[in-house]
Amino acid sequence: MENVILVVHLILAICLIGVVLLQRSEGGGLGMGGGGGVMTGRQAATALGKLTWAFAIAFLATSITLTILAAQNSAGSSVLDRVGTGTTEQAPTDDGSLLPPADALLPPVTGDAPALPPRTD
């Protein structure tokens, strides 16, 4: 069920992007340019405008539906609750930290090659 809604959601997103890109550019920011003068209150509702609204409403509806389904599937558990599964517990060291000793954090040494190239001063 969730996968079907997710696929519909992605198709709606692509359609919404396509319809918005097909619309005529007004030339000004925030709809301030072109067409029937600067002080017009309403613009003519075109078919692309209506289609944009329909896709936007359907996109928001699928977004809310996916959010509700994700909240139901979470079952009150946190991601942090699942992080600890499958790992071994480590006892604290002498200083109380859970970090491994510094020797264990260094990369392995292969052969007797120097860590840095020799200086050529």
mmCIF file of C-alpha atoms in Angstrom, residues 25 72 77 101-102 113 119-120:
data_model
loop_
_atom_site.group_PDB
_atom_site.id
_atom_site.type_symbol
_atom_site.label_atom_id
_atom_site.label_comp_id
_atom_site.label_asym_id
_atom_site.label_seq_id
_atom_site.Cartn_x
_atom_site.Cartn_y
_atom_site.Cartn_z
ATOM 1 C CA SER A 25 6.549 33.208 -17.990
ATOM 2 C CA GLN A 72 1.692 4.212 12.065
ATOM 3 C CA SER A 77 10.258 3.021 18.343
ATOM 4 C CA PRO A 101 42.619 2.672 23.294
ATOM 5 C CA ALA A 102 44.475 5.014 20.936
ATOM 6 C CA ALA A 113 57.989 1.932 5.033
ATOM 7 C CA ARG A 119 62.372 15.628 3.800
ATOM 8 C CA THR A 120 64.484 17.126 1.036
#
